[in-house]
């Protein structure tokens, strides 16, 4: 379990350094924090998003969901860390967002959940939706649909509703 933690930490650290470096280079100082119901975190996620330019944002999030394994009635924790980029279309505060990235999914053990045999994996994620996002700061709203591709296991369609603040 410690080795999995170290590997997960390295997978988070490298993209985070790249995101912060790019955001410093482009000089955009707009940050957004928000929570998203459902979405890439499956049940919920807490997210930090940074504007790299007026049209490109980078996102990192976190979610931990306790579930009961169908095959053993044992408690299992599913941790999801979405790392994504968004391309924003539209002017003003109303925008269409097209998203892509990965979600690192870690489980305490392999389990059956919703008819899927789940194990720790890195899933690819694609999505799109609407957002109300003032670049000058203030209220943030997001309504998106996502497709989480788990490789051989299959794909999960999901939708997310996010509320937060840009500063």
Backbone as a ProteinNet text record, in pm:
[ID]
protein_1_A
[PRIMARY]
XXXXXXXXXXXXXXXXXXXXXXXXXXXXXXXXXXXXXXXXXXXXXXXXXXXXXXXXXXXXXXXXXXXXXXXXXXXXXXXXXXXXXXXXXXXXXXXXXXXXXXXXXXXXXXXXXXXXXXXXXXXXXXXXXXXXXXXXXXXXXXXXXXXXXXXXXXXXXXXXXXXXXXX
[TERTIARY]
83.6	0	87.2	202.1	291.1	346.7	385	436.5	331	203.9	96.3	83.3	97.3	88.7	200	320.5	434.2	414.6	370	345.3	236.2	126.6	17.2	68.1	152.4	207.7	290.7	372.9	454.3	365.3	257.1	166	95.4	74.9	11.2	112.8	231.9	332.5	377.2	404.4	456.2	354.2	226.3	130.8	107.2	110.2	89.3	201.7	325.6	438.5	425	386	368.3	258.7	146.1	35.2	79.1	144.9	188.6	292.9	382.6	482.7	416.4	324.6	254.6	174.2	108.4	27.5	114.8	236	327.1	378	405.8	456.1	353.4	227.8	124.5	72.4	103.1	74.7	-71	-158.3	-300	-318.1	-376.8	-386.3	-527.3	-603.1	-740	-750.1	-794.2	-809.9	-957.1	-999.3	-1136.2	-1130.2	-1206.1	-1226.1	-1374.3	-1407	-1547.7	-1566.8	-1688	-1724.8	-1818.7	-1808.1	-1889.9	-1962.7	-2094.1	-2174.7	-2170	-2149.8	-2135.1	-2012.1	-2022.8	-1910	-1797.7	-1675.3	-1558.4	-1526.7	-1561.8	-1537.7	-1639.9	-1729.9	-1836	-1947.5	-1920	-2023.1	-2009.5	-1886.1	-1856.5	-1707.3	-1665.1	-1522.7	-1503.4	-1389	-1345.5	-1236	-1243.1	-1155.1	-1089.4	-970.3	-899.3	-875.2	-907.2	-888.1	-816	-724.4	-646.3	-657.6	-683	-685.4	-541.7	-507.9	-376.5	-382.5	-489.7	-522	-671.3	-726.9	-871.3	-952.5	-892.4	-965	-921.8	-813.5	-762.7	-749.7	-805.6	-791.3	-736.7	-673.3	-623	-690.5	-726.1	-803.1	-737.3	-739.1	-702.3	-805.8	-846.4	-949	-921.8	-1013	-999.8	-1137.3	-1151.9	-1275	-1241.9	-1307.1	-1293.4	-1433.2	-1468.4	-1603.4	-1595.1	-1654	-1658.4	-1775.7	-1749.6	-1854.8	-1842.3	-1946.6	-1945.3	-1930.2	-1830.9	-1805.4	-1922	-1969.2	-2080.6	-2042.2	-1914.7	-1873.3	-1835.1	-1812.8	-1770.4	-1834.3	-1917.9	-1977.6	-1871.7	-1752.3	-1642.2	-1639.2	-1603.6	-1592.2	-1469.6	-1487.4	-1379.3	-1382.3	-1266.9	-1259.6	-1208.7	-1283.7	-1243.8	-1198.4	-1072.4	-1018.7	-997.4	-1046.1	-1033.1	-964.1	-865.2	-794.8	-800.2	-899.8	-906.3	-803.7	-732.6	-639.5	-681	-732.4	-793	-757.3	-776.5	-765.5	-899.5	-935.9	-1060.8	-1031.2	-1101.8	-1096.7	-1231.8	-1231.7	-1354.7	-1387.9	-1512.7	-1562.3	-1671	-1672.8	-1777.2	-1719.5	-1797.9	-1755.1	-1829.4	-1779.8	-1845.4	-1834.3	-1939.1	-1937.5	-1993.1	-2063.9	-2126.9	-2039.1	-1999.3	-1905.4	-1942.9	-1902.7	-1904.7	-1765.1	-1759.6	-1630.9	-1615.9	-1501.1	-1465.6	-1347.8	-1361.9	-1265.7	-1200.6	-1078.9	-1009.4	-901.4	-872.4	-767.1	-772.3	-724.1	-721.3	-782.7	-822	-863.5	-791.4	-707.4	-636.2	-729.6	-765.5	-861.2	-787.6	-796.8	-728.6	-830.1	-821.6	-908.4	-823.5	-881.6	-812.9	-789	-883.4	-876.6	-961.2	-943.5	-1031.3	-1170.1	-1273	-1410.1	-1506.8	-1625.7	-1734.2	-1820	-1847.2	-1928	-2012	-2142.1	-2230.9	-2213.4	-2179	-2161.3	-2023.8	-1935.7	-1800.6	-1700.5	-1600.3	-1491.8	-1386.5	-1378.6	-1291.8	-1161.1	-1055.4	-924.2	-862.9	-752.6	-686.9	-647.1	-670.6	-642.9	-629.9	-581.4	-583.6	-679.8	-789	-893.9	-877.6	-909.4	-914.5	-1055.5	-1063.7	-1191.6	-1208.5	-1327.9	-1363.8	-1499.6	-1520.7	-1649	-1673.4	-1789.9	-1827	-1948.2	-1966.2	-2082.1	-2082	-2168.5	-2187.4	-2125	-2071.1	-2024.4	-2048.4	-2081.2	-2086.3	-1958.8	-1870.8	-1736.3	-1693.4	-1693.3	-1648.4	-1497.5	-1424.5	-1279.1	-1235	-1323.4	-1289.8	-1311.5	-1363	-1383.5	-1530.6	-1562.1	-1698.9	-1753.9	-1885.4	-1958.6	-1920.1	-1911.7	-1879.5	-1986.5	-2033.5	-2132.3	-2090.3	-2107.6	-2065.9	-2168	-2210	-2296.8	-2235.3	-2183.8	-2108.3	-2146.8	-2123.4	-2135	-1996.8	-1970.1	-1838.5	-1852.4	-1748.6	-1735.1	-1601.9	-1610	-1490.9	-1458.2	-1345.1	-1304	-1209.4	-1253.6	-1175.9	-1098.6	-1078.4	-1003.5	-1086.1	-1030	-1096.4	-1224.9	-1234	-1351.5	-1474.6	-1455.7	-1566.3	-1564.6	-1672.6	-1685.3	-1805.9	-1795.5	-1904.1	-1943	-2067.9	-2112.9	-2161	-2130.8	-2174.4	-2193.6	-2264.8	-2286.3	-2249.1	-2203.2	-2161.8	-2223.4	-2251.1	-2306.1	-2213.6	-2147.6	-2047.9	-2082.5	-2048.7	-2063.5	-1935.5	-1892.5	-1771.6	-1749.1	-1623.1	-1585.5	-1455.5	-1450.6	-1329.3	-1269.5	-1137.5	-1071	-937
-119.7	0	124.8	120.9	236.7	264	157.6	176.2	237.8	194.2	254.1	401.7	437.6	577.8	660.7	607.5	678.9	696.4	591.5	600.9	703	701.3	797	939.1	957.6	1089.6	1141	1054.9	1094.8	1132.5	1056.6	1085.8	1219.1	1258.4	1386.6	1499.4	1477.8	1581.9	1634.8	1546.1	1588.2	1675.4	1633.3	1722.4	1853	1849	1970.9	2070.6	2024	2112.7	2170.5	2086.8	2134.8	2240.4	2218.2	2314.6	2447.2	2442.6	2565.9	2639.9	2566	2629.6	2700.3	2630.7	2691.9	2814.1	2805.1	2918	3037	3014.1	3124.2	3188.7	3105.3	3156.3	3247	3206.4	3284.8	3398.2	3400.3	3514	3536.5	3445.6	3460.6	3425.4	3511.9	3489.7	3459.6	3383.6	3352.4	3207.9	3189.4	3057.6	3034	2909	2871.9	2750	2755.1	2637.4	2605	2476.2	2438	2292.5	2260.3	2121.2	2080	1954.8	1901.8	1778	1780.2	1663	1567.9	1439.6	1334.4	1367.9	1369.2	1405	1304.5	1353.1	1267.4	1196.5	1256.2	1194.5	1087.7	1055.2	956.3	1002.8	1030.9	1078.3	1228.5	1275.2	1416.9	1436.8	1562.3	1594.8	1739.6	1766.2	1901.6	1934	2054.3	2084.6	2220.9	2229.2	2355.2	2368.7	2484.9	2508.9	2641.3	2645.1	2766.1	2802.4	2930.1	2979.8	2994.5	2920.4	2934.8	3049.4	3053.7	3167.4	3193	3287.6	3313.5	3195.5	3108.9	2996.8	2859.1	2850.7	2721.3	2722.4	2618.8	2602	2463.3	2449.9	2320.9	2291.8	2166.2	2126.3	2008.1	2011.2	1894.7	1884	1761.9	1741.9	1622.1	1598.8	1486	1438.7	1308	1248.1	1115.7	1086.2	956.1	908.1	791.3	737.3	600.8	585.9	452.9	373.2	250.3	163.2	26.2	-52.4	-189.9	-282.4	-368.5	-462	-559.5	-581.9	-673	-818.1	-850	-989.8	-1031.8	-935.5	-975.4	-893.6	-797.1	-706	-634	-619.6	-551.9	-405.5	-315.7	-174.4	-148.5	-73.7	-40.6	109.7	171.8	314.9	335.2	412.7	448.3	593.7	617.4	753.3	788.3	905.2	951	1086.8	1102	1229.1	1268.1	1352.4	1396.7	1506.6	1491.4	1592.9	1619.1	1739.7	1765.9	1904.7	1922.8	2053.1	2082.7	2210.6	2254.1	2358.7	2349.8	2453.1	2522.4	2655	2731.8	2807.3	2793.5	2865.5	2961.5	3078.5	3175.5	3300	3405.1	3531.5	3562	3659.3	3699.5	3593.8	3586.4	3495.1	3356.2	3340.8	3213.5	3142.1	3018.6	2948.4	2801.7	2745.1	2601.1	2550.1	2440.9	2384.6	2245.8	2220	2087.7	2039.4	1921.4	1874.3	1743.4	1724.2	1598.7	1582.9	1458.8	1434.9	1293.5	1277.8	1147.1	1157.3	1043.2	1032.5	911.5	936.8	827.6	772	646.4	581.8	475.3	486	392.8	327.2	194.2	116.8	44.8	23.7	-53.8	-197.5	-251.7	-389.5	-401.2	-507.3	-529.6	-563.7	-514.7	-538.5	-530.9	-585.1	-568.8	-452.6	-359.4	-242.3	-206.6	-210.3	-176.9	-268.9	-395.5	-491.4	-484.8	-396.5	-384.9	-440.3	-512.9	-560	-450.1	-377.4	-260.7	-290.4	-226.9	-229.3	-91.4	-61	68.3	82.9	201.2	224.7	374	408.2	545.9	549.6	621.4	628.1	754.8	745.2	865.2	922.5	1055.4	1122.8	1227.9	1228.8	1332	1387.3	1516	1573.4	1706.9	1759.6	1890.4	1940.6	2071.2	2126.3	2277.3	2329.7	2474.4	2519.7	2642.4	2703.1	2853.1	2901.2	3044.6	3074.8	3154.5	3173.6	3317.2	3399.6	3538.3	3543.7	3587	3594.7	3700.1	3793.8	3896.7	3849.3	3728.7	3672.1	3665.2	3585.2	3572.4	3432.3	3424	3297.5	3214.3	3082.4	2987.1	2878.2	2841.9	2735.3	2649	2516.8	2424.3	2311.3	2278.9	2164.2	2089.4	1967.5	1894.9	1748.6	1689.7	1545.4	1489.9	1369.9	1309	1163.7	1114.7	972.8	929.2	840.7	790.5	654.5	644.9	522.1	445.4	327.7	245.6	135.1	150.2	50.4	-73.9	-190.7	-318.5	-335.4	-266.1	-276.6	-218.1	-110	-43.1	105.9	172.2	316.4	348.2	459.2	503.8	645.5	666.4	803.7	863.6	989.7	1057	1205.8	1272.1	1416.2	1480.9	1605.3	1675.5	1813.7	1855.2	1987.3	2051.6	2161.8	2224.1	2366.6	2402.3	2538.2	2576.7	2703.1	2746.2	2895.4	2935.5	3076.3	3096.4	3199.3	3238	3359.2	3356.7	3469.3	3498.3
0	0	0	70.3	73.6	-65.1	-139.5	-275.4	-366	-352.2	-432	-400	-271.5	-230.6	-291.3	-293.5	-352.1	-502.2	-570	-714	-742.5	-663.9	-680.8	-658.2	-555.5	-526	-643.8	-702.6	-817.9	-936.7	-957	-1067.5	-1047.9	-924.2	-895.4	-903.9	-850.2	-840.3	-976.7	-1070.3	-1201.6	-1277.2	-1291.6	-1359.2	-1284	-1150.5	-1072.6	-1098.3	-1100.4	-1129.8	-1270.8	-1366.8	-1504.5	-1512.3	-1443	-1444	-1383.3	-1269.5	-1203.2	-1286.4	-1352.2	-1437.6	-1554.8	-1621.9	-1735.2	-1691.4	-1576.3	-1532.3	-1496.3	-1445.5	-1416	-1544.1	-1645.3	-1772.3	-1838.3	-1838	-1904.7	-1817.2	-1688.2	-1602.3	-1566.1	-1589.2	-1556.1	-1408.3	-1330.4	-1186.1	-1139.8	-1212.4	-1172.4	-1128.2	-1006.5	-946.8	-917.4	-926.5	-892.6	-802.2	-694.5	-612.5	-617.3	-629.3	-637.6	-599.9	-563	-540.2	-652.1	-691.5	-800.3	-751.1	-762.3	-729.3	-848	-820.4	-921.5	-1006.4	-1137.4	-1222.3	-1220.7	-1240.3	-1252.2	-1119.8	-1008	-878	-841.6	-933.7	-919.6	-826.4	-699.4	-607.9	-583.3	-563.8	-544.2	-567.7	-580	-580.4	-538.7	-477	-445.1	-545	-607.1	-719.4	-707.1	-763.3	-782.6	-931.9	-985	-1128	-1145.6	-1239.1	-1265.5	-1412	-1438.2	-1575.4	-1624.4	-1728.4	-1790	-1890.4	-1968.8	-2055.2	-2037.2	-2112.2	-2105.3	-2155.6	-2236.9	-2296	-2246	-2171.8	-2125.4	-1973.6	-1910.4	-1766.1	-1736.4	-1621.4	-1573.5	-1439.9	-1419	-1300.6	-1231.6	-1099.2	-1019.7	-908.5	-879.1	-778.6	-692	-597.2	-505	-461.5	-450.1	-401.2	-334.7	-222.8	-156.5	-122.9	-173.7	-156.7	-89.1	29.7	90.9	32.7	-6.9	-60.4	4.4	-9.3	38.7	-81	-76.8	-186.8	-198.4	-321.7	-345.1	-319.9	-343	-331.8	-189.9	-96.9	37.4	149.6	118.7	216.9	300.6	246.3	314.2	270.8	361.9	327.9	242.4	134.8	42.3	19.4	12.6	-15.4	-157.8	-236.2	-372.7	-370.8	-404.9	-411.6	-558.1	-596.8	-735.6	-735.7	-823.9	-839.3	-986.9	-1024.7	-1164.4	-1193.3	-1304	-1353.8	-1497.8	-1523.3	-1653.4	-1704.6	-1834.4	-1898.5	-1964.3	-1967.4	-2029.1	-2134.9	-2245.8	-2348.4	-2347.2	-2329.1	-2313.8	-2442.3	-2486.5	-2603.4	-2560.2	-2620	-2590.6	-2526.2	-2533.1	-2475.8	-2347.7	-2276.6	-2153.4	-2045.6	-1964.6	-1850.6	-1882.6	-1993.9	-2031.3	-2133.6	-2101.7	-2188.3	-2204	-2318.2	-2337.2	-2301.6	-2228.5	-2188.4	-2248.9	-2309.2	-2359.1	-2275.5	-2214.3	-2116.2	-2159.1	-2113.6	-2133.9	-2029.2	-1995.3	-1897.2	-1844.9	-1723.4	-1658.7	-1520.3	-1468.9	-1329.9	-1271.8	-1173.4	-1107.3	-1000.7	-1015.9	-927.1	-847.4	-715.8	-626.5	-534.6	-524.6	-436	-333.1	-215.1	-112.3	-158.7	-236.4	-283.9	-409.9	-488.5	-603.4	-553.1	-624.8	-580.2	-697.1	-678.4	-774.8	-727.9	-818.2	-785	-907	-893.1	-1004.2	-1122.9	-1098.7	-1207.5	-1272.6	-1223.3	-1278.4	-1178.5	-1227	-1142	-1140	-1029	-1021.2	-950.6	-999.2	-935.2	-958.3	-892	-912.1	-1057.8	-1112.9	-1254.7	-1281.1	-1397.8	-1446.2	-1563.5	-1545.8	-1647.3	-1731	-1859.5	-1942.5	-1933.3	-1935.7	-1917.3	-2026.2	-2086.4	-2183.6	-2144.6	-2169.3	-2132.1	-2197.3	-2167.6	-2218.1	-2143.5	-2146.8	-2078.9	-2077.4	-1992.2	-1977	-1846	-1847	-1722.1	-1721.9	-1604.9	-1578.5	-1502.1	-1562.4	-1508.9	-1536.4	-1431.9	-1446.1	-1425.7	-1526.2	-1514.6	-1415.1	-1383	-1285.3	-1142.7	-1125.9	-993.1	-957.4	-858.7	-811.5	-830.1	-834.5	-840.2	-962.4	-943.1	-1049.2	-1049.6	-1170.5	-1186.9	-1305.4	-1292.5	-1397	-1408.5	-1529.8	-1556.8	-1674.7	-1648.7	-1751.1	-1757.3	-1873.8	-1892.1	-1919.2	-1869	-1884	-1928.4	-1993.8	-2023.6	-1963.2	-1862.1	-1793.9	-1854.8	-1924.9	-1991.7	-1900.1	-1853	-1761.1	-1832.9	-1962.8	-2039.4	-2064.7	-2034.4	-2060.1	-1978.2	-1866.5	-1779.3	-1847.6	-1922.3	-1989.7	-1962.3	-1998.7	-1980.7	-1894.5	-1820.9	-1735.7	-1777.5	-1824.3	-1848.2	-1716.4	-1693.5	-1571.6	-1600.6	-1514.2	-1525.2	-1393.9	-1398.7	-1278.3	-1268.9	-1146.4	-1116.2	-1014.9	-1053.5	-967.3	-929.2	-805.4	-754.1	-684	-703.9	-637.8	-650	-636.4	-635	-709.5	-793.6	-865.4	-796.9	-774.7	-708.9	-773.7
[MASK]
+++++++++++++++++++++++++++++++++++++++++++++++++++++++++++++++++++++++++++++++++++++++++++++++++++++++++++++++++++++++++++++++++++++++++++++++++++++++++++++++++++++++

